[in-house]
XYZ file of C-alpha atoms in Angstrom:
736
model
C 16.686 45.110 18.439
C 13.280 46.719 17.722
C 13.990 46.873 13.932
C 15.367 43.226 13.928
C 12.252 42.148 15.228
C 10.265 43.788 12.922
C 12.323 42.391 9.844
C 11.778 38.958 11.245
C 8.201 39.738 11.722
C 7.999 40.933 8.439
C 9.984 38.513 6.353
C 9.920 35.472 8.682
C 8.280 32.960 6.061
C 11.095 33.937 3.608
C 13.902 33.437 6.178
C 12.164 30.229 6.992
C 11.869 29.148 3.195
C 15.680 29.833 2.899
C 16.633 27.863 5.836
C 14.441 24.736 5.037
C 15.932 24.828 1.806
C 19.542 24.760 3.172
C 18.699 22.105 5.471
C 17.635 19.738 2.908
C 21.051 20.125 1.265
C 22.249 17.933 3.964
C 20.866 15.194 2.791
C 21.990 13.577 -0.606
C 18.730 12.576 -1.655
C 16.256 15.164 -0.459
C 19.035 18.011 -0.946
C 18.659 17.874 -4.974
C 15.684 18.776 -6.932
C 13.533 16.057 -7.677
C 10.436 13.938 -6.830
C 11.382 13.479 -3.212
C 12.209 16.894 -2.546
C 9.271 18.510 -4.271
C 6.908 16.287 -2.228
C 8.570 17.050 1.160
C 8.720 20.898 0.241
C 5.159 20.985 -0.923
C 3.739 18.921 2.142
C 5.621 20.617 4.759
C 5.894 24.291 3.711
C 2.505 24.850 1.824
C 0.720 25.131 5.312
C 3.535 28.012 6.074
C 2.800 29.700 2.730
C -0.995 29.947 3.319
C -0.431 30.936 7.044
C 2.011 33.733 6.038
C -0.400 34.987 3.557
C -3.206 35.117 5.658
C -1.611 36.817 8.476
C 0.404 39.660 6.125
C -1.188 42.887 7.293
C 0.295 44.783 4.556
C -1.768 46.435 1.836
C -0.087 46.316 -1.491
C -0.038 49.358 -3.411
C 0.554 49.030 -6.785
C -0.589 45.192 -7.072
C -3.741 43.759 -6.223
C -3.908 41.488 -3.012
C -4.255 38.272 -5.192
C -1.176 39.321 -7.323
C 1.016 40.144 -4.446
C 0.090 36.893 -2.442
C 0.559 34.776 -5.736
C 3.972 36.463 -6.168
C 4.920 35.945 -2.418
C 4.196 32.301 -2.991
C 6.355 32.132 -5.875
C 8.965 33.962 -4.123
C 9.050 31.577 -1.219
C 9.239 28.461 -3.463
C 12.328 29.939 -5.113
C 13.831 30.773 -1.622
C 13.309 26.867 -0.843
C 14.362 25.490 -4.050
C 17.358 27.755 -4.980
C 19.545 26.011 -2.194
C 18.747 22.903 -3.967
C 19.912 24.054 -7.406
C 23.037 25.604 -5.777
C 23.596 22.199 -4.288
C 23.376 20.814 -7.661
C 26.530 22.561 -8.763
C 28.607 20.544 -6.485
C 26.702 17.000 -6.425
C 26.173 14.541 -9.208
C 22.856 15.863 -10.577
C 20.945 14.154 -13.201
C 17.429 14.206 -14.922
C 17.173 18.224 -14.607
C 13.952 17.768 -16.973
C 12.156 15.462 -14.660
C 13.315 17.207 -11.507
C 11.792 20.398 -13.141
C 8.593 18.614 -14.091
C 8.304 17.187 -10.393
C 8.640 20.903 -8.796
C 6.669 22.824 -11.438
C 3.906 20.170 -11.037
C 4.391 19.268 -7.555
C 5.426 21.975 -4.988
C 5.097 25.160 -6.884
C 1.056 24.659 -7.547
C 0.880 23.690 -3.809
C 2.448 26.883 -2.910
C 0.549 29.109 -5.190
C -2.948 27.127 -4.030
C -1.867 28.105 -0.320
C -1.161 31.504 -1.080
C -4.735 31.652 -2.598
C -6.152 29.931 0.502
C -4.197 32.386 2.863
C -6.116 35.428 0.714
C -9.258 33.630 1.184
C -8.826 33.288 4.734
C -7.769 36.916 5.000
C -10.666 38.289 3.249
C -13.417 36.154 5.081
C -11.854 35.558 8.517
C -11.238 38.472 11.094
C -9.890 36.478 13.695
C -6.131 35.542 13.299
C -6.680 32.174 14.958
C -9.502 31.223 12.781
C -7.257 32.245 9.721
C -4.408 29.908 10.723
C -6.956 27.058 11.566
C -8.798 27.517 8.061
C -5.415 27.130 6.239
C -4.168 24.251 8.174
C -7.641 22.624 8.192
C -7.448 22.595 4.076
C -3.386 21.838 3.553
C -2.964 19.257 6.447
C -6.537 17.956 5.715
C -5.441 17.132 1.907
C -2.503 15.213 3.294
C -5.066 13.285 5.540
C -7.213 12.500 2.661
C -3.914 11.143 0.926
C -3.204 8.977 4.113
C -6.983 7.445 4.053
C -6.404 6.791 -0.148
C -3.221 5.111 1.010
C -5.156 3.072 3.641
C -8.238 2.390 1.910
C -7.281 1.587 -1.779
C -4.550 -0.738 -3.509
C -2.799 2.592 -4.609
C 0.841 2.933 -3.311
C 1.457 6.179 -5.429
C -0.735 9.196 -3.914
C -1.581 12.701 -5.213
C -2.236 15.687 -3.361
C -3.055 19.467 -3.879
C -0.009 20.679 -1.918
C 2.398 17.978 -1.817
C 1.921 16.966 -5.274
C 3.111 13.402 -5.793
C 3.951 10.605 -3.388
C 5.633 7.900 -5.272
C 4.830 5.457 -2.302
C 8.272 3.982 -1.729
C 11.842 5.547 -2.220
C 13.283 1.968 -3.006
C 11.444 2.897 -6.529
C 14.458 3.957 -8.313
C 14.039 4.461 -12.258
C 11.121 6.816 -11.389
C 9.676 9.171 -13.997
C 7.657 11.885 -14.153
C 3.992 10.405 -14.701
C 1.866 11.764 -17.420
C -1.314 11.505 -15.262
C -0.023 14.152 -12.919
C -0.849 16.734 -15.842
C -4.395 15.919 -15.455
C -4.518 15.639 -11.760
C -3.276 19.507 -12.002
C -6.166 20.198 -13.990
C -8.232 19.699 -11.143
C -6.175 21.937 -9.011
C -6.375 24.595 -11.630
C -10.173 24.306 -11.299
C -9.685 24.463 -7.355
C -7.725 27.537 -7.901
C -10.383 28.905 -9.967
C -12.943 28.444 -7.293
C -10.674 30.069 -4.863
C -10.556 33.322 -6.960
C -14.360 33.280 -7.601
C -14.483 33.152 -3.805
C -12.276 35.722 -3.215
C -13.549 37.984 -5.946
C -17.321 37.935 -4.771
C -16.055 39.313 -1.256
C -13.628 41.987 -2.830
C -15.445 42.856 -5.993
C -19.242 42.882 -5.062
C -20.069 44.841 -8.301
C -18.816 41.742 -10.045
C -20.847 39.094 -8.390
C -22.176 37.414 -11.603
C -19.113 37.210 -13.068
C -17.239 35.804 -10.089
C -20.092 33.438 -9.026
C -19.779 31.991 -12.474
C -16.055 31.488 -11.863
C -16.589 30.018 -8.500
C -19.141 27.609 -10.046
C -16.852 26.602 -12.939
C -14.103 25.894 -10.690
C -16.230 23.923 -8.162
C -17.826 21.844 -11.137
C -14.790 21.230 -13.007
C -12.800 20.324 -9.729
C -15.657 17.940 -8.947
C -15.558 16.417 -12.239
C -11.588 15.759 -12.179
C -11.580 14.381 -8.984
C -14.736 12.214 -9.088
C -13.044 10.540 -12.058
C -9.909 9.977 -10.347
C -9.863 5.973 -10.819
C -10.595 6.800 -14.863
C -7.714 9.186 -14.995
C -5.324 7.047 -13.152
C -5.029 9.388 -10.258
C -6.486 6.681 -8.192
C -6.944 2.794 -8.236
C -9.534 0.006 -7.069
C -9.494 -3.659 -6.772
C -12.290 -3.411 -9.180
C -10.170 -1.422 -11.733
C -7.151 -3.986 -11.091
C -9.559 -7.211 -11.575
C -10.997 -5.913 -14.751
C -7.318 -5.264 -16.030
C -6.297 -8.743 -14.892
C -9.280 -10.748 -15.535
C -8.871 -13.668 -13.431
C -9.392 -14.741 -9.911
C -8.791 -18.047 -8.060
C -9.733 -18.627 -4.517
C -8.553 -21.127 -2.014
C -8.965 -21.438 2.089
C -6.110 -18.743 2.800
C -5.411 -16.943 -0.533
C -7.508 -15.080 -3.448
C -5.150 -15.093 -6.441
C -5.837 -12.088 -8.991
C -3.941 -13.055 -12.276
C -3.720 -12.510 -15.831
C -6.474 -14.145 -17.811
C -4.226 -15.891 -20.042
C -2.222 -17.592 -17.298
C -2.393 -21.626 -17.744
C -4.643 -23.240 -15.493
C -1.524 -25.612 -14.080
C 0.377 -22.492 -13.211
C -2.319 -20.438 -11.628
C -2.898 -23.733 -9.349
C 0.737 -23.557 -8.668
C 1.083 -20.157 -7.426
C -2.406 -20.604 -5.343
C -0.817 -23.843 -3.898
C 2.459 -22.237 -3.202
C 0.584 -19.185 -1.443
C -1.537 -21.694 0.604
C 1.548 -23.771 1.608
C 3.376 -21.087 3.002
C 0.662 -19.466 4.834
C -0.169 -22.682 6.610
C 3.770 -22.966 7.276
C 3.813 -19.776 9.091
C 0.490 -20.270 10.962
C 2.205 -23.480 12.278
C 5.761 -22.152 12.965
C 4.381 -19.018 15.035
C 1.229 -20.894 16.375
C -0.921 -17.909 14.717
C -4.908 -18.796 14.477
C -6.037 -19.923 10.803
C -7.320 -17.187 8.774
C -10.516 -16.253 8.321
C -10.422 -14.378 5.194
C -8.037 -15.196 2.385
C -4.905 -12.611 1.536
C -5.371 -11.150 -1.865
C -2.359 -11.634 -3.895
C -2.464 -9.647 -7.470
C 0.088 -10.843 -10.194
C 0.568 -8.271 -12.769
C 1.860 -9.141 -16.332
C 4.760 -6.482 -16.353
C 6.043 -3.898 -14.128
C 4.578 -1.262 -16.337
C 1.095 -2.729 -15.970
C 1.742 -2.740 -12.003
C 2.981 0.617 -12.055
C -0.191 1.897 -14.036
C -2.664 -0.025 -11.929
C -1.203 0.780 -8.395
C 1.632 3.028 -8.722
C 4.995 0.837 -7.849
C 6.450 -0.775 -10.877
C 9.853 -2.502 -9.785
C 9.335 -3.094 -5.997
C 7.163 -5.906 -5.150
C 5.273 -4.888 -1.897
C 2.473 -5.801 0.535
C -0.216 -3.675 1.886
C -0.614 -5.688 5.471
C -3.513 -3.874 6.749
C -5.288 -4.535 3.699
C -4.031 -8.197 3.519
C -3.043 -7.362 -0.155
C 0.303 -8.426 -1.885
C 1.462 -6.870 -5.344
C 3.850 -8.835 -7.432
C 4.930 -8.900 -11.209
C 4.184 -12.519 -12.190
C 7.401 -14.973 -12.331
C 8.084 -18.385 -12.722
C 6.985 -20.898 -10.055
C 7.859 -20.690 -7.075
C 7.489 -16.938 -7.253
C 10.859 -15.589 -5.668
C 9.265 -13.052 -3.427
C 5.752 -14.053 -2.866
C 6.698 -15.923 0.533
C 8.433 -12.634 1.661
C 5.412 -10.425 0.844
C 3.097 -13.090 2.550
C 4.935 -12.591 5.655
C 4.569 -8.858 5.606
C 0.846 -9.884 5.782
C 0.936 -12.275 8.217
C 2.917 -10.041 10.598
C -0.356 -7.940 10.712
C -1.974 -10.308 12.757
C 0.808 -9.693 15.274
C 1.247 -5.876 15.096
C -0.874 -3.434 16.652
C 0.220 -0.860 14.550
C -2.146 1.276 12.099
C -0.598 -0.071 8.961
C -0.486 -3.619 10.398
C 3.083 -3.167 11.098
C 5.672 -2.118 14.022
C 6.576 1.291 14.569
C 6.559 4.418 16.858
C 2.828 6.283 16.951
C 1.157 3.123 16.307
C 2.960 2.266 13.514
C 2.622 5.716 11.789
C 6.476 5.917 11.729
C 7.465 2.355 10.893
C 10.151 0.292 11.917
C 11.571 -1.017 8.823
C 14.458 -3.102 9.989
C 11.957 -5.214 11.995
C 9.054 -5.126 9.384
C 11.741 -6.377 6.402
C 13.811 -8.502 8.877
C 10.691 -10.422 10.191
C 9.795 -11.088 6.708
C 13.176 -12.327 5.623
C 13.376 -14.613 8.717
C 10.069 -16.404 7.846
C 10.860 -16.725 4.133
C 14.415 -17.914 4.994
C 15.687 -19.090 1.667
C 18.381 -21.527 2.134
C 18.725 -22.139 -1.594
C 20.285 -18.947 -2.210
C 24.186 -18.701 -3.009
C 24.238 -17.125 0.350
C 21.519 -17.681 2.488
C 21.010 -14.825 5.218
C 23.106 -16.102 7.938
C 25.828 -16.678 5.480
C 25.522 -13.281 4.049
C 25.364 -11.653 7.267
C 28.789 -13.785 8.515
C 30.431 -12.434 5.118
C 29.210 -8.810 5.947
C 30.590 -9.218 9.432
C 33.849 -10.265 7.945
C 33.771 -7.336 5.304
C 33.081 -4.760 7.904
C 29.854 -4.046 6.010
C 27.323 -5.606 8.759
C 24.847 -2.754 10.032
C 24.771 -2.213 13.558
C 21.807 -3.634 15.212
C 20.873 -0.237 16.416
C 20.506 0.647 12.965
C 18.430 -2.489 12.096
C 15.712 -1.547 14.825
C 15.558 2.524 13.674
C 14.884 4.556 10.875
C 18.633 4.549 10.047
C 17.957 1.059 8.147
C 16.980 2.852 5.391
C 20.309 4.458 5.262
C 22.060 1.219 4.387
C 21.941 -0.629 1.218
C 18.733 -2.488 0.992
C 20.294 -5.904 0.024
C 23.029 -5.601 3.183
C 20.159 -4.378 5.455
C 17.570 -6.850 4.583
C 20.027 -9.940 4.862
C 21.327 -8.708 8.497
C 17.898 -7.917 9.789
C 16.512 -11.146 8.480
C 19.659 -13.234 9.721
C 19.009 -11.302 13.262
C 15.455 -12.152 13.504
C 16.129 -15.634 12.510
C 18.421 -15.736 15.088
C 15.987 -14.607 17.697
C 13.402 -17.374 16.267
C 15.760 -20.232 16.646
C 17.242 -19.083 19.849
C 14.608 -17.674 21.927
C 11.250 -19.355 20.061
C 8.385 -17.919 18.396
C 6.590 -16.164 21.223
C 9.461 -14.030 21.840
C 9.723 -13.015 18.288
C 5.973 -12.146 18.139
C 6.430 -9.888 21.143
C 9.299 -8.068 19.831
C 7.529 -7.368 16.475
C 4.461 -6.532 18.797
C 6.267 -4.135 20.849
C 8.471 -2.703 18.133
C 11.271 -3.090 20.375
C 14.371 -5.352 21.597
C 13.347 -4.861 25.344
C 11.504 -8.383 25.553
C 15.078 -9.867 25.171
C 15.905 -8.543 28.324
C 19.688 -7.460 27.734
C 21.179 -4.236 26.176
C 21.717 -3.888 22.512
C 25.185 -4.113 22.959
C 24.976 -7.523 24.711
C 22.353 -8.817 22.129
C 24.592 -7.773 19.375
C 27.599 -9.412 20.925
C 25.566 -12.703 20.965
C 24.496 -12.162 17.486
C 27.922 -11.649 16.211
C 29.273 -14.864 18.191
C 26.558 -16.792 16.297
C 27.485 -15.563 13.195
C 31.156 -16.352 13.620
C 30.110 -20.267 14.074
C 28.502 -19.758 10.441
C 30.544 -21.815 7.789
C 31.093 -20.020 4.632
C 31.156 -22.036 1.370
C 34.618 -21.274 -0.800
C 34.691 -17.683 -2.279
C 31.850 -16.418 -0.093
C 33.447 -13.265 0.878
C 34.139 -12.595 -2.636
C 30.592 -13.211 -3.524
C 29.221 -10.991 -0.812
C 31.542 -8.309 -1.949
C 30.081 -8.241 -5.316
C 26.524 -8.813 -3.950
C 26.315 -5.994 -1.443
C 28.454 -3.259 -3.304
C 25.415 -1.290 -4.589
C 25.032 1.976 -2.479
C 21.580 3.055 -0.502
C 19.249 4.943 -2.567
C 19.783 7.820 -0.138
C 23.741 7.696 -0.811
C 23.860 6.814 -4.519
C 24.289 9.550 -7.107
C 21.054 9.904 -9.435
C 19.458 6.680 -8.289
C 16.683 7.175 -10.436
C 18.360 8.139 -13.433
C 21.054 5.750 -13.218
C 18.531 2.957 -12.832
C 16.852 4.125 -16.247
C 20.172 4.241 -17.831
C 20.956 0.557 -16.730
C 17.577 -0.558 -18.049
C 18.639 1.339 -21.155
C 22.084 -0.446 -20.867
C 20.165 -3.855 -21.017
C 18.215 -2.917 -24.003
C 21.399 -1.751 -25.943
C 22.819 -5.177 -25.229
C 19.619 -7.056 -26.216
C 19.780 -5.004 -29.532
C 23.472 -5.908 -29.860
C 24.053 -2.280 -30.328
C 27.661 -1.888 -29.346
C 28.080 1.713 -29.833
C 24.834 2.734 -27.848
C 25.939 0.295 -25.122
C 29.147 2.169 -24.956
C 27.534 5.403 -24.910
C 25.149 4.507 -22.406
C 28.040 3.066 -20.045
C 29.890 6.106 -20.273
C 27.124 8.296 -19.268
C 26.429 6.115 -16.161
C 30.267 6.144 -15.350
C 30.381 10.127 -15.540
C 27.848 9.993 -12.684
C 28.710 6.826 -10.822
C 32.290 6.035 -11.432
C 32.439 2.763 -9.340
C 29.306 1.224 -11.190
C 29.835 -2.252 -11.754
C 27.405 -2.782 -14.575
C 28.488 0.023 -16.501
C 32.291 -1.103 -16.106
C 31.708 -4.628 -17.395
C 29.413 -3.209 -20.094
C 32.014 -0.838 -21.474
C 34.536 -3.870 -21.354
C 31.962 -6.075 -23.421
C 31.351 -3.131 -25.998
C 34.752 -2.314 -26.948
C 35.792 -6.070 -26.924
C 32.887 -7.207 -29.418
C 33.493 -4.118 -31.563
C 36.943 -5.362 -32.457
C 38.554 -2.381 -30.280
C 41.021 -5.132 -28.527
C 43.396 -2.776 -27.256
C 40.787 -0.299 -25.681
C 38.858 -3.380 -24.223
C 41.911 -4.538 -22.505
C 42.629 -0.915 -20.988
C 39.101 -0.891 -19.781
C 39.531 -4.237 -18.101
C 43.018 -2.957 -16.648
C 41.264 -0.141 -15.026
C 38.464 -2.398 -13.582
C 41.242 -4.281 -12.403
C 43.066 -1.354 -10.860
C 39.811 -0.117 -8.924
C 39.997 -3.433 -6.999
C 36.717 -4.603 -7.591
C 35.467 -8.089 -6.102
C 37.108 -11.053 -7.968
C 33.436 -12.280 -9.264
C 33.422 -8.807 -11.380
C 36.936 -9.257 -12.606
C 36.063 -12.894 -13.561
C 33.102 -11.530 -15.737
C 35.399 -9.025 -17.391
C 37.992 -11.906 -18.224
C 35.025 -13.937 -19.555
C 33.970 -11.042 -21.941
C 37.601 -10.798 -23.194
C 37.553 -14.475 -23.833
C 34.123 -14.238 -25.754
C 35.428 -11.671 -28.009
C 38.412 -13.394 -28.598
C 36.337 -16.814 -29.148
C 34.233 -14.752 -31.763
C 37.650 -13.875 -33.571
C 38.600 -17.488 -33.553
C 41.517 -16.618 -31.301
C 41.316 -20.072 -29.580
C 44.461 -19.929 -27.638
C 43.866 -16.252 -26.328
C 40.176 -17.071 -25.630
C 41.203 -20.039 -23.446
C 43.708 -18.297 -21.369
C 41.091 -15.515 -20.410
C 38.532 -18.340 -19.555
C 41.123 -20.154 -17.464
C 42.132 -17.026 -15.659
C 38.328 -16.477 -14.995
C 37.963 -20.052 -13.775
C 40.589 -19.201 -10.853
C 38.383 -16.571 -9.490
C 35.177 -16.929 -7.094
C 31.914 -16.579 -8.928
C 28.323 -18.014 -8.876
C 27.745 -21.594 -9.700
C 25.730 -20.590 -12.512
C 28.778 -18.669 -13.780
C 31.085 -21.547 -13.087
C 28.708 -23.886 -15.166
C 28.807 -21.460 -18.166
C 32.352 -20.893 -18.230
C 33.062 -24.900 -17.756
C 30.863 -25.496 -21.139
C 32.966 -22.876 -23.047
C 36.167 -24.535 -22.074
C 34.337 -28.159 -22.503
C 33.427 -27.110 -25.983
C 36.993 -25.667 -26.543
C 38.545 -29.309 -25.737
C 35.922 -31.207 -28.149
C 36.399 -28.881 -30.755
C 34.548 -29.431 -34.385
C 30.702 -29.307 -34.590
C 30.656 -29.390 -30.749
C 32.595 -26.274 -30.078
C 30.707 -24.393 -33.093
C 27.436 -25.457 -31.651
C 28.134 -24.335 -28.025
C 29.780 -21.091 -29.086
C 26.818 -20.232 -31.241
C 24.701 -20.818 -28.124
C 26.654 -18.360 -25.937
C 27.509 -15.537 -28.687
C 25.519 -16.398 -31.897
C 27.210 -14.397 -34.560
C 27.584 -10.964 -32.791
C 27.758 -11.878 -29.040
C 24.214 -11.787 -28.308
C 23.640 -15.395 -27.769
C 20.897 -17.642 -29.375
C 17.462 -17.526 -28.892
C 15.358 -20.212 -27.557
C 14.425 -21.881 -30.910
C 18.367 -21.886 -32.059
C 18.991 -23.513 -28.774
C 16.551 -26.453 -29.263
C 17.857 -26.801 -32.901
C 21.874 -26.604 -31.356
C 20.471 -29.274 -28.830
C 19.614 -31.625 -31.627
C 22.967 -31.062 -33.207
C 24.586 -31.923 -30.078
C 22.599 -35.102 -30.148
C 23.869 -35.984 -33.701
C 27.385 -35.461 -32.702
C 27.348 -37.630 -29.600
C 26.600 -35.483 -26.975
C 23.270 -37.085 -26.041
C 23.063 -35.901 -22.268
C 24.437 -32.568 -23.179
C 22.165 -31.941 -25.970
C 18.978 -33.193 -23.549
C 20.142 -30.926 -20.987
C 20.094 -27.681 -22.893
C 16.881 -28.581 -24.399
C 15.369 -29.362 -20.982
C 16.761 -25.623 -19.642
C 14.893 -24.157 -22.305
C 11.635 -26.153 -21.825
C 12.091 -25.291 -18.012
C 12.382 -21.739 -18.258
C 9.135 -21.842 -20.285
C 7.667 -23.700 -17.580
C 6.869 -26.638 -20.026
C 7.540 -28.828 -17.156
C 6.434 -32.050 -18.382
C 8.731 -31.819 -21.521
C 11.511 -30.675 -19.810
C 11.250 -33.471 -17.171
C 11.265 -35.991 -20.238
C 14.525 -34.472 -21.367
C 16.280 -34.430 -18.104
C 15.397 -38.192 -17.491
C 17.163 -38.905 -20.902
C 20.216 -40.803 -20.441
C 23.179 -41.027 -22.961
C 26.384 -40.581 -20.582
C 27.660 -38.017 -17.993
C 27.643 -34.151 -18.122
C 30.487 -32.351 -18.570
C 31.293 -31.272 -14.771
C 29.762 -32.297 -11.221
C 27.980 -28.600 -11.484
C 26.038 -29.873 -14.385
C 24.640 -32.589 -12.726
C 23.884 -30.765 -9.807
C 21.639 -28.499 -11.741
C 19.857 -31.264 -13.501
C 18.947 -32.834 -10.385
C 17.816 -29.223 -9.192
C 15.422 -29.033 -12.043
C 14.350 -32.456 -11.986
C 13.169 -32.052 -8.642
C 11.563 -28.381 -9.505
C 9.597 -30.360 -12.340
C 8.426 -33.264 -10.368
C 7.175 -30.876 -7.700
C 5.674 -28.595 -10.356
C 3.736 -31.607 -11.903
C 2.709 -32.660 -8.387
C 4.730 -36.002 -8.398
C 5.619 -35.153 -4.865
C 6.242 -39.189 -3.965
C 8.740 -39.155 -7.034
C 10.520 -35.781 -5.800
C 10.827 -37.561 -2.033
C 12.827 -40.546 -3.350
C 14.881 -38.582 -5.637
C 15.438 -36.023 -2.785
C 16.549 -39.130 -0.420
C 19.153 -39.997 -2.735
C 21.012 -36.890 -1.971
C 20.168 -36.221 1.536
C 23.449 -35.853 3.397
C 25.486 -34.877 0.564
C 26.965 -31.704 1.353
C 27.108 -30.523 -2.334
C 23.280 -30.757 -2.794
C 22.215 -28.922 0.354
C 21.102 -25.935 -1.452
C 19.550 -28.080 -4.292
C 17.512 -29.938 -1.502
C 16.754 -26.848 0.668
C 14.816 -25.055 -2.088
C 12.015 -27.903 -1.934
C 12.427 -29.357 1.455
C 9.224 -27.457 2.798
C 7.183 -28.611 -0.142
C 8.162 -32.463 0.689
C 8.138 -32.421 4.302
C 4.596 -30.789 4.904
């Protein structure tokens, strides 16, 4: 027993490192080498490394104290990481290069610096308690500095000496190793030199000049790198972002930071949309009027956004700073209202970050945070609004349990499922219990104000959902929409996201060989990936491999994918046949697809194909070129405008005007689009086309500020069930 205790005392850190690494393997995301595991290992285990070295009473015989301590730091790193690499032999593991980079520049330098801290404490401090306090002060202090940077700046991605790289949000898939991490670690190298110099002053008094010089170089170099953090993209500031964007516009409730080239009319629209939504929520929840405007940053692209504030794909808010960060989009911005709701929630929450959660919001209640935003920015214009989506999820047995919607388990569910369910539930609370009850729940981060058990509340919510009417095909649409797994359960989420982006580039370039190769690469990791399955069918069909394309389609059918996915596959086979001038085969595929549930946009495009085939001649040729071009890629906007004129000349005046209007509409040329949409010439091919025409008309009128005309048009269709979603998209602007 004595010997066992001796071994535990001597090798306790090594045993703990191995156990910690093994424990991580029970989680699919953290249990593999990568950015997330590197961050967790570096942040949590570096203090243990430093303490282990600081308290080590052994005197190395052959190796110097510094060398032995650094080797021990490397050994502890290896013991933590070894189980992760062993786990990767049994789980899909992608991106080994990026994983190695994150570990090599993340946790490993953190362990080595912690080991040097331990040596420094060991040679300067006699009391064991003081050594421990010193190591904890610097390692945990580094984390505190990172938290303060997260609090005080617009940045979402944070660098630290010991944790390495905090990406800000785990929902940001497709993440790559940031090149600025290299220059950040240059500062860490100078920090290490400073520690070596300080240790050398104590251990080798005869070399004070050399050690003092090393200490000085280390401190000066470290200071230069860290002082220039903003210029080196290690940190950010509002000033830096404003210099890059170039434009600021201010209203009573909003301060818009926008690209300098943004048209004045579009800038005014975004600012007005922000102003209106805040006023709407203030009235809905009984909030006091804001004294300071909310800062809304609109970036040109996800790459610019990632460079300037750390997150590229994810649109986000920093409620405690009253900031919203978005990639610019067409008016009305699809997620502006959602992110503004997060900021407005900070006026209710008492949490440190302006959000509900445990320990004053330090451990956020993600379900309440996201549900609150979805409930306030409730979008009835979606194919399935949050209530309908939740009803469908309930029928599909995929609705997250209510207890998960108000706990850390929220993030374990696919984000699309969890957001819709949480938003539907809190909207249910708002509609049934009122704004004060919703605010109390948000403030207390608890469902206790409802005065019932979670089971009773959930039962009432489910009864409410079962009363929600679902449109035809809703279950199939929901099955397709909510099919992607959570980032915590997906295989290689970052790498597959990068590959999906590559797949989009391959398709845009018309490179069918590359598309097929990329699709096969994705399927090797995630065999059920919908995007890759459809891309495989498309690449084979358009390349002329008719039999292989049919086999790929049959495989997709055999896997029981949701009907809308099968419909897209039929459509792809039909397009390939149409390009080969095999009209009968193409029409058969199109009609099979038309029998299946799909989104209204997809149905309208399919109807137009069949309409073109019925008309034949120049009309069919023009519409086939519109969808497929010469090689399956479709026509660009200039070609579409020319094709619309050809349709005019062929007698399809309304259809030609409609197609031209859509191009102008998507370019945000609202005045020109309005003129085309109001052009007569006969009926459009199907009611779906007329519904889309009215939607675009309303959008253009609202964007142009012609609200009275928009109200008159809206009144003509009020009460018509087939136009309910169309009118819902603009109701808040026409009734305020």
